[in-house]
Amino acid sequence: MPAPSLMSALARRLLQSAQRCSLRCRFFHLAAVRNEAVVISGRKLAQQIKQEVRQEVEEWVASGNKRPHLSVILVGENPASHSYVLNKTRAAADVGDATVTISHRYTPKEQLKKHTILADIVISAAGIPNLITADMIKEGAAVIDVGINRVHDPITAKPKLVGDVDFEGVRQKAGYITPVPGGVGPMTVAMLMKNTIIAAKKVLRLEEREVLKLKELGVASN
């Protein structure tokens, strides 16, 4: 699972995007009674980020630098992990005043509810389907679902990916919510691509500093 700092950054970016949409669509929101949460599309935001990265990479290569390379180490045969890494491979080819409470998958549900019912933002990455239900969320909260779970679909009789949140139930009560798939997943992949080019630039700058340092030492010795 992504690190907490990355989750905070992703949540902030997702919410900023959704809030901009809400401001643009305020007329329509006032014209009708809201009875469902705004669905935050990670796919749309991820496309925007990947376009930024694509442009940066092309400029980087055009300047005579090697194309950035990303290596992934996959341990085990977890289907969710394979799906996650496959999305990264495809993307690579395409290319303050807050209290934070951290719980885990073994936190008793009633105790967990005491925290989530008070939270403005709930981020779940426990890997338990339907862990977060509507009765655990306060009205208008933002719910970021990071969970990836492969379950059996009784309708299609095929496996499908779901998150930790009871999406259909929670969306009736939350202000913002990310779907699974199509929410945080595409964002983490897009941000990984962006961080790859950032890392490549930092390595080049480090190498340039080392070369400059060696030149200065050569001049000094002469």
mmCIF file with all atom_site columns, C-alpha atoms in Angstrom:
data_model
loop_
_atom_site.group_PDB
_atom_site.id
_atom_site.type_symbol
_atom_site.label_atom_id
_atom_site.label_alt_id
_atom_site.label_comp_id
_atom_site.label_asym_id
_atom_site.label_entity_id
_atom_site.label_seq_id
_atom_site.pdbx_PDB_ins_code
_atom_site.Cartn_x
_atom_site.Cartn_y
_atom_site.Cartn_z
_atom_site.occupancy
_atom_site.B_iso_or_equiv
_atom_site.pdbx_formal_charge
_atom_site.auth_seq_id
_atom_site.auth_comp_id
_atom_site.auth_asym_id
_atom_site.auth_atom_id
_atom_site.pdbx_PDB_model_num
ATOM 1   C CA . MET A 1 1   ? 0.000   0.000   0.000   1.00 0.00 ? 1   MET A CA 1
ATOM 2   C CA . PRO A 1 2   ? 1.200   3.583   -0.653  1.00 0.00 ? 2   PRO A CA 1
ATOM 3   C CA . ALA A 1 3   ? 2.853   5.427   2.254   1.00 0.00 ? 3   ALA A CA 1
ATOM 4   C CA . PRO A 1 4   ? 0.709   7.753   4.454   1.00 0.00 ? 4   PRO A CA 1
ATOM 5   C CA . SER A 1 5   ? 2.509   10.877  3.141   1.00 0.00 ? 5   SER A CA 1
ATOM 6   C CA . LEU A 1 6   ? 1.676   9.883   -0.434  1.00 0.00 ? 6   LEU A CA 1
ATOM 7   C CA . MET A 1 7   ? -1.914  9.199   0.559   1.00 0.00 ? 7   MET A CA 1
ATOM 8   C CA . SER A 1 8   ? -2.176  12.678  2.065   1.00 0.00 ? 8   SER A CA 1
ATOM 9   C CA . ALA A 1 9   ? -0.838  14.227  -1.132  1.00 0.00 ? 9   ALA A CA 1
ATOM 10  C CA . LEU A 1 10  ? -3.185  12.176  -3.304  1.00 0.00 ? 10  LEU A CA 1
ATOM 11  C CA . ALA A 1 11  ? -6.172  12.959  -1.125  1.00 0.00 ? 11  ALA A CA 1
ATOM 12  C CA . ARG A 1 12  ? -5.342  16.671  -1.237  1.00 0.00 ? 12  ARG A CA 1
ATOM 13  C CA . ARG A 1 13  ? -5.006  16.642  -5.041  1.00 0.00 ? 13  ARG A CA 1
ATOM 14  C CA . LEU A 1 14  ? -8.203  14.649  -5.511  1.00 0.00 ? 14  LEU A CA 1
ATOM 15  C CA . LEU A 1 15  ? -10.197 16.936  -3.229  1.00 0.00 ? 15  LEU A CA 1
ATOM 16  C CA . GLN A 1 16  ? -8.808  20.106  -4.823  1.00 0.00 ? 16  GLN A CA 1
ATOM 17  C CA . SER A 1 17  ? -9.894  18.823  -8.224  1.00 0.00 ? 17  SER A CA 1
ATOM 18  C CA . ALA A 1 18  ? -13.359 17.907  -6.960  1.00 0.00 ? 18  ALA A CA 1
ATOM 19  C CA . GLN A 1 19  ? -13.773 21.253  -5.189  1.00 0.00 ? 19  GLN A CA 1
ATOM 20  C CA . ARG A 1 20  ? -12.879 23.134  -8.388  1.00 0.00 ? 20  ARG A CA 1
ATOM 21  C CA . CYS A 1 21  ? -15.554 21.119  -10.156 1.00 0.00 ? 21  CYS A CA 1
ATOM 22  C CA . SER A 1 22  ? -18.032 21.935  -7.394  1.00 0.00 ? 22  SER A CA 1
ATOM 23  C CA . LEU A 1 23  ? -17.354 25.662  -7.762  1.00 0.00 ? 23  LEU A CA 1
ATOM 24  C CA . ARG A 1 24  ? -17.824 25.496  -11.525 1.00 0.00 ? 24  ARG A CA 1
ATOM 25  C CA . CYS A 1 25  ? -21.052 23.546  -11.108 1.00 0.00 ? 25  CYS A CA 1
ATOM 26  C CA . ARG A 1 26  ? -22.417 25.548  -8.140  1.00 0.00 ? 26  ARG A CA 1
ATOM 27  C CA . PHE A 1 27  ? -25.370 26.872  -10.147 1.00 0.00 ? 27  PHE A CA 1
ATOM 28  C CA . PHE A 1 28  ? -26.543 23.358  -10.854 1.00 0.00 ? 28  PHE A CA 1
ATOM 29  C CA . HIS A 1 29  ? -25.988 22.241  -7.262  1.00 0.00 ? 29  HIS A CA 1
ATOM 30  C CA . LEU A 1 30  ? -28.129 25.107  -6.000  1.00 0.00 ? 30  LEU A CA 1
ATOM 31  C CA . ALA A 1 31  ? -30.821 24.300  -8.511  1.00 0.00 ? 31  ALA A CA 1
ATOM 32  C CA . ALA A 1 32  ? -31.309 20.796  -7.188  1.00 0.00 ? 32  ALA A CA 1
ATOM 33  C CA . VAL A 1 33  ? -31.183 19.046  -3.846  1.00 0.00 ? 33  VAL A CA 1
ATOM 34  C CA . ARG A 1 34  ? -27.985 17.012  -3.497  1.00 0.00 ? 34  ARG A CA 1
ATOM 35  C CA . ASN A 1 35  ? -28.768 13.454  -2.481  1.00 0.00 ? 35  ASN A CA 1
ATOM 36  C CA . GLU A 1 36  ? -25.528 11.756  -3.512  1.00 0.00 ? 36  GLU A CA 1
ATOM 37  C CA . ALA A 1 37  ? -21.812 12.385  -2.969  1.00 0.00 ? 37  ALA A CA 1
ATOM 38  C CA . VAL A 1 38  ? -19.716 13.968  -5.704  1.00 0.00 ? 38  VAL A CA 1
ATOM 39  C CA . VAL A 1 39  ? -17.774 11.086  -7.261  1.00 0.00 ? 39  VAL A CA 1
ATOM 40  C CA . ILE A 1 40  ? -14.092 12.074  -7.550  1.00 0.00 ? 40  ILE A CA 1
ATOM 41  C CA . SER A 1 41  ? -12.722 10.701  -10.804 1.00 0.00 ? 41  SER A CA 1
ATOM 42  C CA . GLY A 1 42  ? -9.131  9.625   -10.309 1.00 0.00 ? 42  GLY A CA 1
ATOM 43  C CA . ARG A 1 43  ? -8.990  8.695   -13.991 1.00 0.00 ? 43  ARG A CA 1
ATOM 44  C CA . LYS A 1 44  ? -9.576  12.278  -15.187 1.00 0.00 ? 44  LYS A CA 1
ATOM 45  C CA . LEU A 1 45  ? -7.037  13.765  -12.800 1.00 0.00 ? 45  LEU A CA 1
ATOM 46  C CA . ALA A 1 46  ? -4.551  10.995  -13.580 1.00 0.00 ? 46  ALA A CA 1
ATOM 47  C CA . GLN A 1 47  ? -4.824  11.778  -17.303 1.00 0.00 ? 47  GLN A CA 1
ATOM 48  C CA . GLN A 1 48  ? -3.984  15.406  -16.576 1.00 0.00 ? 48  GLN A CA 1
ATOM 49  C CA . ILE A 1 49  ? -0.929  14.438  -14.502 1.00 0.00 ? 49  ILE A CA 1
ATOM 50  C CA . LYS A 1 50  ? 0.251   11.895  -17.063 1.00 0.00 ? 50  LYS A CA 1
ATOM 51  C CA . GLN A 1 51  ? 0.012   14.535  -19.785 1.00 0.00 ? 51  GLN A CA 1
ATOM 52  C CA . GLU A 1 52  ? 2.229   16.813  -17.671 1.00 0.00 ? 52  GLU A CA 1
ATOM 53  C CA . VAL A 1 53  ? 4.711   13.963  -17.151 1.00 0.00 ? 53  VAL A CA 1
ATOM 54  C CA . ARG A 1 54  ? 4.645   13.046  -20.855 1.00 0.00 ? 54  ARG A CA 1
ATOM 55  C CA . GLN A 1 55  ? 5.626   16.602  -21.784 1.00 0.00 ? 55  GLN A CA 1
ATOM 56  C CA . GLU A 1 56  ? 8.373   16.684  -19.128 1.00 0.00 ? 56  GLU A CA 1
ATOM 57  C CA . VAL A 1 57  ? 9.814   13.367  -20.335 1.00 0.00 ? 57  VAL A CA 1
ATOM 58  C CA . GLU A 1 58  ? 9.902   14.485  -23.965 1.00 0.00 ? 58  GLU A CA 1
ATOM 59  C CA . GLU A 1 59  ? 11.645  17.732  -23.004 1.00 0.00 ? 59  GLU A CA 1
ATOM 60  C CA . TRP A 1 60  ? 14.058  15.701  -20.866 1.00 0.00 ? 60  TRP A CA 1
ATOM 61  C CA . VAL A 1 61  ? 14.922  13.307  -23.705 1.00 0.00 ? 61  VAL A CA 1
ATOM 62  C CA . ALA A 1 62  ? 15.111  16.137  -26.246 1.00 0.00 ? 62  ALA A CA 1
ATOM 63  C CA . SER A 1 63  ? 17.771  17.739  -24.053 1.00 0.00 ? 63  SER A CA 1
ATOM 64  C CA . GLY A 1 64  ? 19.989  14.695  -24.627 1.00 0.00 ? 64  GLY A CA 1
ATOM 65  C CA . ASN A 1 65  ? 19.209  12.784  -21.432 1.00 0.00 ? 65  ASN A CA 1
ATOM 66  C CA . LYS A 1 66  ? 18.468  9.064   -21.122 1.00 0.00 ? 66  LYS A CA 1
ATOM 67  C CA . ARG A 1 67  ? 14.809  8.131   -20.933 1.00 0.00 ? 67  ARG A CA 1
ATOM 68  C CA . PRO A 1 68  ? 13.861  7.552   -17.238 1.00 0.00 ? 68  PRO A CA 1
ATOM 69  C CA . HIS A 1 69  ? 13.530  3.911   -16.241 1.00 0.00 ? 69  HIS A CA 1
ATOM 70  C CA . LEU A 1 70  ? 11.277  2.454   -13.560 1.00 0.00 ? 70  LEU A CA 1
ATOM 71  C CA . SER A 1 71  ? 11.928  -0.971  -12.037 1.00 0.00 ? 71  SER A CA 1
ATOM 72  C CA . VAL A 1 72  ? 9.215   -2.837  -10.113 1.00 0.00 ? 72  VAL A CA 1
ATOM 73  C CA . ILE A 1 73  ? 9.824   -5.727  -7.718  1.00 0.00 ? 73  ILE A CA 1
ATOM 74  C CA . LEU A 1 74  ? 6.720   -7.872  -7.261  1.00 0.00 ? 74  LEU A CA 1
ATOM 75  C CA . VAL A 1 75  ? 6.705   -10.385 -4.399  1.00 0.00 ? 75  VAL A CA 1
ATOM 76  C CA . GLY A 1 76  ? 4.156   -13.193 -4.314  1.00 0.00 ? 76  GLY A CA 1
ATOM 77  C CA . GLU A 1 77  ? 1.184   -14.018 -6.492  1.00 0.00 ? 77  GLU A CA 1
ATOM 78  C CA . ASN A 1 78  ? -1.445  -11.649 -5.067  1.00 0.00 ? 78  ASN A CA 1
ATOM 79  C CA . PRO A 1 79  ? -3.858  -10.888 -7.976  1.00 0.00 ? 79  PRO A CA 1
ATOM 80  C CA . ALA A 1 80  ? -4.480  -7.352  -6.684  1.00 0.00 ? 80  ALA A CA 1
ATOM 81  C CA . SER A 1 81  ? -0.732  -6.647  -6.686  1.00 0.00 ? 81  SER A CA 1
ATOM 82  C CA . HIS A 1 82  ? -0.418  -7.959  -10.237 1.00 0.00 ? 82  HIS A CA 1
ATOM 83  C CA . SER A 1 83  ? -3.272  -5.695  -11.348 1.00 0.00 ? 83  SER A CA 1
ATOM 84  C CA . TYR A 1 84  ? -1.635  -2.734  -9.613  1.00 0.00 ? 84  TYR A CA 1
ATOM 85  C CA . VAL A 1 85  ? 1.763   -3.350  -11.254 1.00 0.00 ? 85  VAL A CA 1
ATOM 86  C CA . LEU A 1 86  ? 0.168   -3.919  -14.666 1.00 0.00 ? 86  LEU A CA 1
ATOM 87  C CA . ASN A 1 87  ? -1.400  -0.433  -14.463 1.00 0.00 ? 87  ASN A CA 1
ATOM 88  C CA . LYS A 1 88  ? 2.009   1.065   -13.671 1.00 0.00 ? 88  LYS A CA 1
ATOM 89  C CA . THR A 1 89  ? 3.517   -0.707  -16.683 1.00 0.00 ? 89  THR A CA 1
ATOM 90  C CA . ARG A 1 90  ? 0.796   0.656   -18.944 1.00 0.00 ? 90  ARG A CA 1
ATOM 91  C CA . ALA A 1 91  ? 1.182   4.165   -17.539 1.00 0.00 ? 91  ALA A CA 1
ATOM 92  C CA . ALA A 1 92  ? 4.948   4.043   -18.002 1.00 0.00 ? 92  ALA A CA 1
ATOM 93  C CA . ALA A 1 93  ? 4.419   3.123   -21.592 1.00 0.00 ? 93  ALA A CA 1
ATOM 94  C CA . ASP A 1 94  ? 1.821   5.875   -21.959 1.00 0.00 ? 94  ASP A CA 1
ATOM 95  C CA . VAL A 1 95  ? 3.361   8.342   -20.548 1.00 0.00 ? 95  VAL A CA 1
ATOM 96  C CA . GLY A 1 96  ? -1.642  22.088  8.889   1.00 0.00 ? 96  GLY A CA 1
ATOM 97  C CA . ASP A 1 97  ? -5.017  22.726  11.560  1.00 0.00 ? 97  ASP A CA 1
ATOM 98  C CA . ALA A 1 98  ? -5.928  18.878  11.121  1.00 0.00 ? 98  ALA A CA 1
ATOM 99  C CA . THR A 1 99  ? -5.994  15.867  13.592  1.00 0.00 ? 99  THR A CA 1
ATOM 100 C CA . VAL A 1 100 ? -5.014  12.553  12.059  1.00 0.00 ? 100 VAL A CA 1
ATOM 101 C CA . THR A 1 101 ? -6.216  9.304   13.606  1.00 0.00 ? 101 THR A CA 1
ATOM 102 C CA . ILE A 1 102 ? -4.723  6.074   12.294  1.00 0.00 ? 102 ILE A CA 1
ATOM 103 C CA . SER A 1 103 ? -6.525  2.777   12.800  1.00 0.00 ? 103 SER A CA 1
ATOM 104 C CA . HIS A 1 104 ? -5.807  -0.662  11.302  1.00 0.00 ? 104 HIS A CA 1
ATOM 105 C CA . ARG A 1 105 ? -7.666  -3.723  10.099  1.00 0.00 ? 105 ARG A CA 1
ATOM 106 C CA . TYR A 1 106 ? -7.773  -5.205  13.602  1.00 0.00 ? 106 TYR A CA 1
ATOM 107 C CA . THR A 1 107 ? -9.350  -2.137  15.224  1.00 0.00 ? 107 THR A CA 1
ATOM 108 C CA . PRO A 1 108 ? -12.808 -3.205  16.545  1.00 0.00 ? 108 PRO A CA 1
ATOM 109 C CA . LYS A 1 109 ? -15.485 -1.809  14.235  1.00 0.00 ? 109 LYS A CA 1
ATOM 110 C CA . GLU A 1 110 ? -17.343 0.050   16.992  1.00 0.00 ? 110 GLU A CA 1
ATOM 111 C CA . GLN A 1 111 ? -14.114 1.726   18.065  1.00 0.00 ? 111 GLN A CA 1
ATOM 112 C CA . LEU A 1 112 ? -13.311 2.526   14.451  1.00 0.00 ? 112 LEU A CA 1
ATOM 113 C CA . LYS A 1 113 ? -16.742 4.111   14.023  1.00 0.00 ? 113 LYS A CA 1
ATOM 114 C CA . LYS A 1 114 ? -16.087 6.486   16.943  1.00 0.00 ? 114 LYS A CA 1
ATOM 115 C CA . HIS A 1 115 ? -13.240 7.989   14.914  1.00 0.00 ? 115 HIS A CA 1
ATOM 116 C CA . THR A 1 116 ? -14.732 7.904   11.415  1.00 0.00 ? 116 THR A CA 1
ATOM 117 C CA . ILE A 1 117 ? -18.069 9.455   12.422  1.00 0.00 ? 117 ILE A CA 1
ATOM 118 C CA . LEU A 1 118 ? -16.168 12.585  13.536  1.00 0.00 ? 118 LEU A CA 1
ATOM 119 C CA . ALA A 1 119 ? -13.788 12.797  10.580  1.00 0.00 ? 119 ALA A CA 1
ATOM 120 C CA . ASP A 1 120 ? -14.003 15.344  7.761   1.00 0.00 ? 120 ASP A CA 1
ATOM 121 C CA . ILE A 1 121 ? -11.819 13.075  5.616   1.00 0.00 ? 121 ILE A CA 1
ATOM 122 C CA . VAL A 1 122 ? -11.717 9.282   5.858   1.00 0.00 ? 122 VAL A CA 1
ATOM 123 C CA . ILE A 1 123 ? -8.953  7.395   4.038   1.00 0.00 ? 123 ILE A CA 1
ATOM 124 C CA . SER A 1 124 ? -9.265  3.612   4.082   1.00 0.00 ? 124 SER A CA 1
ATOM 125 C CA . ALA A 1 125 ? -6.550  1.191   2.955   1.00 0.00 ? 125 ALA A CA 1
ATOM 126 C CA . ALA A 1 126 ? -7.238  -1.862  5.102   1.00 0.00 ? 126 ALA A CA 1
ATOM 127 C CA . GLY A 1 127 ? -8.009  -4.388  2.369   1.00 0.00 ? 127 GLY A CA 1
ATOM 128 C CA . ILE A 1 128 ? -11.405 -5.376  3.794   1.00 0.00 ? 128 ILE A CA 1
ATOM 129 C CA . PRO A 1 129 ? -14.485 -5.129  1.515   1.00 0.00 ? 129 PRO A CA 1
ATOM 130 C CA . ASN A 1 130 ? -17.368 -3.056  2.958   1.00 0.00 ? 130 ASN A CA 1
ATOM 131 C CA . LEU A 1 131 ? -15.353 -2.096  6.033   1.00 0.00 ? 131 LEU A CA 1
ATOM 132 C CA . ILE A 1 132 ? -16.624 1.496   5.848   1.00 0.00 ? 132 ILE A CA 1
ATOM 133 C CA . THR A 1 133 ? -20.411 1.782   5.758   1.00 0.00 ? 133 THR A CA 1
ATOM 134 C CA . ALA A 1 134 ? -22.760 4.769   5.636   1.00 0.00 ? 134 ALA A CA 1
ATOM 135 C CA . ASP A 1 135 ? -23.488 4.701   9.368   1.00 0.00 ? 135 ASP A CA 1
ATOM 136 C CA . MET A 1 136 ? -19.761 5.265   10.026  1.00 0.00 ? 136 MET A CA 1
ATOM 137 C CA . ILE A 1 137 ? -19.550 8.487   7.991   1.00 0.00 ? 137 ILE A CA 1
ATOM 138 C CA . LYS A 1 138 ? -20.744 11.938  8.938   1.00 0.00 ? 138 LYS A CA 1
ATOM 139 C CA . GLU A 1 139 ? -22.863 13.918  6.486   1.00 0.00 ? 139 GLU A CA 1
ATOM 140 C CA . GLY A 1 140 ? -20.747 15.624  3.816   1.00 0.00 ? 140 GLY A CA 1
ATOM 141 C CA . ALA A 1 141 ? -17.434 13.923  4.678   1.00 0.00 ? 141 ALA A CA 1
ATOM 142 C CA . ALA A 1 142 ? -14.812 13.150  2.025   1.00 0.00 ? 142 ALA A CA 1
ATOM 143 C CA . VAL A 1 143 ? -14.131 9.422   1.694   1.00 0.00 ? 143 VAL A CA 1
ATOM 144 C CA . ILE A 1 144 ? -10.938 8.303   -0.058  1.00 0.00 ? 144 ILE A CA 1
ATOM 145 C CA . ASP A 1 145 ? -10.961 4.562   -0.740  1.00 0.00 ? 145 ASP A CA 1
ATOM 146 C CA . VAL A 1 146 ? -7.476  3.086   -1.209  1.00 0.00 ? 146 VAL A CA 1
ATOM 147 C CA . GLY A 1 147 ? -8.474  -0.535  -0.621  1.00 0.00 ? 147 GLY A CA 1
ATOM 148 C CA . ILE A 1 148 ? -8.078  -3.055  -3.444  1.00 0.00 ? 148 ILE A CA 1
ATOM 149 C CA . ASN A 1 149 ? -9.950  -6.314  -2.948  1.00 0.00 ? 149 ASN A CA 1
ATOM 150 C CA . ARG A 1 150 ? -10.787 -9.001  -5.464  1.00 0.00 ? 150 ARG A CA 1
ATOM 151 C CA . VAL A 1 151 ? -14.200 -10.517 -4.720  1.00 0.00 ? 151 VAL A CA 1
ATOM 152 C CA . HIS A 1 152 ? -16.660 -12.816 -6.457  1.00 0.00 ? 152 HIS A CA 1
ATOM 153 C CA . ASP A 1 153 ? -19.457 -10.995 -8.286  1.00 0.00 ? 153 ASP A CA 1
ATOM 154 C CA . PRO A 1 154 ? -22.688 -12.965 -7.678  1.00 0.00 ? 154 PRO A CA 1
ATOM 155 C CA . ILE A 1 155 ? -24.323 -11.418 -10.750 1.00 0.00 ? 155 ILE A CA 1
ATOM 156 C CA . THR A 1 156 ? -21.616 -12.107 -13.357 1.00 0.00 ? 156 THR A CA 1
ATOM 157 C CA . ALA A 1 157 ? -20.046 -15.049 -11.482 1.00 0.00 ? 157 ALA A CA 1
ATOM 158 C CA . LYS A 1 158 ? -16.669 -13.449 -12.216 1.00 0.00 ? 158 LYS A CA 1
ATOM 159 C CA . PRO A 1 159 ? -14.075 -11.824 -9.930  1.00 0.00 ? 159 PRO A CA 1
ATOM 160 C CA . LYS A 1 160 ? -14.161 -8.035  -9.633  1.00 0.00 ? 160 LYS A CA 1
ATOM 161 C CA . LEU A 1 161 ? -12.205 -5.320  -7.830  1.00 0.00 ? 161 LEU A CA 1
ATOM 162 C CA . VAL A 1 162 ? -13.820 -3.411  -4.959  1.00 0.00 ? 162 VAL A CA 1
ATOM 163 C CA . GLY A 1 163 ? -12.509 -1.102  -2.270  1.00 0.00 ? 163 GLY A CA 1
ATOM 164 C CA . ASP A 1 164 ? -12.946 -0.954  1.496   1.00 0.00 ? 164 ASP A CA 1
ATOM 165 C CA . VAL A 1 165 ? -15.998 1.307   1.270   1.00 0.00 ? 165 VAL A CA 1
ATOM 166 C CA . ASP A 1 166 ? -19.621 0.335   0.687   1.00 0.00 ? 166 ASP A CA 1
ATOM 167 C CA . PHE A 1 167 ? -19.673 2.686   -2.302  1.00 0.00 ? 167 PHE A CA 1
ATOM 168 C CA . GLU A 1 168 ? -23.396 2.722   -3.083  1.00 0.00 ? 168 GLU A CA 1
ATOM 169 C CA . GLY A 1 169 ? -24.359 3.226   0.551   1.00 0.00 ? 169 GLY A CA 1
ATOM 170 C CA . VAL A 1 170 ? -21.710 5.788   1.487   1.00 0.00 ? 170 VAL A CA 1
ATOM 171 C CA . ARG A 1 171 ? -22.181 7.913   -1.646  1.00 0.00 ? 171 ARG A CA 1
ATOM 172 C CA . GLN A 1 172 ? -25.686 8.789   -0.400  1.00 0.00 ? 172 GLN A CA 1
ATOM 173 C CA . LYS A 1 173 ? -24.197 10.433  2.684   1.00 0.00 ? 173 LYS A CA 1
ATOM 174 C CA . ALA A 1 174 ? -20.654 11.600  1.865   1.00 0.00 ? 174 ALA A CA 1
ATOM 175 C CA . GLY A 1 175 ? -19.782 14.889  0.214   1.00 0.00 ? 175 GLY A CA 1
ATOM 176 C CA . TYR A 1 176 ? -16.979 13.393  -1.892  1.00 0.00 ? 176 TYR A CA 1
ATOM 177 C CA . ILE A 1 177 ? -16.045 9.783   -2.576  1.00 0.00 ? 177 ILE A CA 1
ATOM 178 C CA . THR A 1 178 ? -13.522 7.921   -4.747  1.00 0.00 ? 178 THR A CA 1
ATOM 179 C CA . PRO A 1 179 ? -14.629 4.774   -6.597  1.00 0.00 ? 179 PRO A CA 1
ATOM 180 C CA . VAL A 1 180 ? -12.717 1.498   -6.887  1.00 0.00 ? 180 VAL A CA 1
ATOM 181 C CA . PRO A 1 181 ? -11.519 0.991   -9.514  1.00 0.00 ? 181 PRO A CA 1
ATOM 182 C CA . GLY A 1 182 ? -11.005 4.448   -11.016 1.00 0.00 ? 182 GLY A CA 1
ATOM 183 C CA . GLY A 1 183 ? -10.242 6.565   -7.951  1.00 0.00 ? 183 GLY A CA 1
ATOM 184 C CA . VAL A 1 184 ? -6.940  6.568   -6.057  1.00 0.00 ? 184 VAL A CA 1
ATOM 185 C CA . GLY A 1 185 ? -5.408  3.752   -8.165  1.00 0.00 ? 185 GLY A CA 1
ATOM 186 C CA . PRO A 1 186 ? -4.922  5.807   -11.349 1.00 0.00 ? 186 PRO A CA 1
ATOM 187 C CA . MET A 1 187 ? -3.643  8.698   -9.222  1.00 0.00 ? 187 MET A CA 1
ATOM 188 C CA . THR A 1 188 ? -0.894  6.628   -7.553  1.00 0.00 ? 188 THR A CA 1
ATOM 189 C CA . VAL A 1 189 ? 0.202   5.328   -10.952 1.00 0.00 ? 189 VAL A CA 1
ATOM 190 C CA . ALA A 1 190 ? 0.253   8.841   -12.431 1.00 0.00 ? 190 ALA A CA 1
ATOM 191 C CA . MET A 1 191 ? 2.155   10.268  -9.454  1.00 0.00 ? 191 MET A CA 1
ATOM 192 C CA . LEU A 1 192 ? 4.679   7.421   -9.691  1.00 0.00 ? 192 LEU A CA 1
ATOM 193 C CA . MET A 1 193 ? 5.352   8.423   -13.305 1.00 0.00 ? 193 MET A CA 1
ATOM 194 C CA . LYS A 1 194 ? 5.764   12.051  -12.229 1.00 0.00 ? 194 LYS A CA 1
ATOM 195 C CA . ASN A 1 195 ? 8.122   11.102  -9.397  1.00 0.00 ? 195 ASN A CA 1
ATOM 196 C CA . THR A 1 196 ? 10.198  8.992   -11.801 1.00 0.00 ? 196 THR A CA 1
ATOM 197 C CA . ILE A 1 197 ? 11.031  12.014  -13.978 1.00 0.00 ? 197 ILE A CA 1
ATOM 198 C CA . ILE A 1 198 ? 11.657  14.127  -10.855 1.00 0.00 ? 198 ILE A CA 1
ATOM 199 C CA . ALA A 1 199 ? 14.094  11.482  -9.591  1.00 0.00 ? 199 ALA A CA 1
ATOM 200 C CA . ALA A 1 200 ? 15.870  11.330  -12.959 1.00 0.00 ? 200 ALA A CA 1
ATOM 201 C CA . LYS A 1 201 ? 16.366  15.109  -12.920 1.00 0.00 ? 201 LYS A CA 1
ATOM 202 C CA . LYS A 1 202 ? 17.740  14.995  -9.384  1.00 0.00 ? 202 LYS A CA 1
ATOM 203 C CA . VAL A 1 203 ? 20.242  12.276  -10.359 1.00 0.00 ? 203 VAL A CA 1
ATOM 204 C CA . LEU A 1 204 ? 21.431  14.358  -13.312 1.00 0.00 ? 204 LEU A CA 1
ATOM 205 C CA . ARG A 1 205 ? 21.860  17.430  -11.138 1.00 0.00 ? 205 ARG A CA 1
ATOM 206 C CA . LEU A 1 206 ? 23.855  15.355  -8.649  1.00 0.00 ? 206 LEU A CA 1
ATOM 207 C CA . GLU A 1 207 ? 26.089  14.026  -11.432 1.00 0.00 ? 207 GLU A CA 1
ATOM 208 C CA . GLU A 1 208 ? 26.598  17.533  -12.786 1.00 0.00 ? 208 GLU A CA 1
ATOM 209 C CA . ARG A 1 209 ? 27.626  18.756  -9.340  1.00 0.00 ? 209 ARG A CA 1
ATOM 210 C CA . GLU A 1 210 ? 30.101  15.896  -8.998  1.00 0.00 ? 210 GLU A CA 1
ATOM 211 C CA . VAL A 1 211 ? 31.642  16.699  -12.410 1.00 0.00 ? 211 VAL A CA 1
ATOM 212 C CA . LEU A 1 212 ? 31.885  20.381  -11.504 1.00 0.00 ? 212 LEU A CA 1
ATOM 213 C CA . LYS A 1 213 ? 33.482  19.490  -8.183  1.00 0.00 ? 213 LYS A CA 1
ATOM 214 C CA . LEU A 1 214 ? 36.077  17.295  -9.913  1.00 0.00 ? 214 LEU A CA 1
ATOM 215 C CA . LYS A 1 215 ? 36.865  20.091  -12.372 1.00 0.00 ? 215 LYS A CA 1
ATOM 216 C CA . GLU A 1 216 ? 37.313  22.562  -9.522  1.00 0.00 ? 216 GLU A CA 1
ATOM 217 C CA . LEU A 1 217 ? 39.631  20.117  -7.734  1.00 0.00 ? 217 LEU A CA 1
ATOM 218 C CA . GLY A 1 218 ? 41.629  19.691  -10.942 1.00 0.00 ? 218 GLY A CA 1
ATOM 219 C CA . VAL A 1 219 ? 42.031  23.435  -11.354 1.00 0.00 ? 219 VAL A CA 1
ATOM 220 C CA . ALA A 1 220 ? 43.025  23.795  -7.706  1.00 0.00 ? 220 ALA A CA 1
ATOM 221 C CA . SER A 1 221 ? 45.662  21.037  -7.947  1.00 0.00 ? 221 SER A CA 1
ATOM 222 C CA . ASN A 1 222 ? 47.187  22.632  -11.037 1.00 0.00 ? 222 ASN A CA 1
#
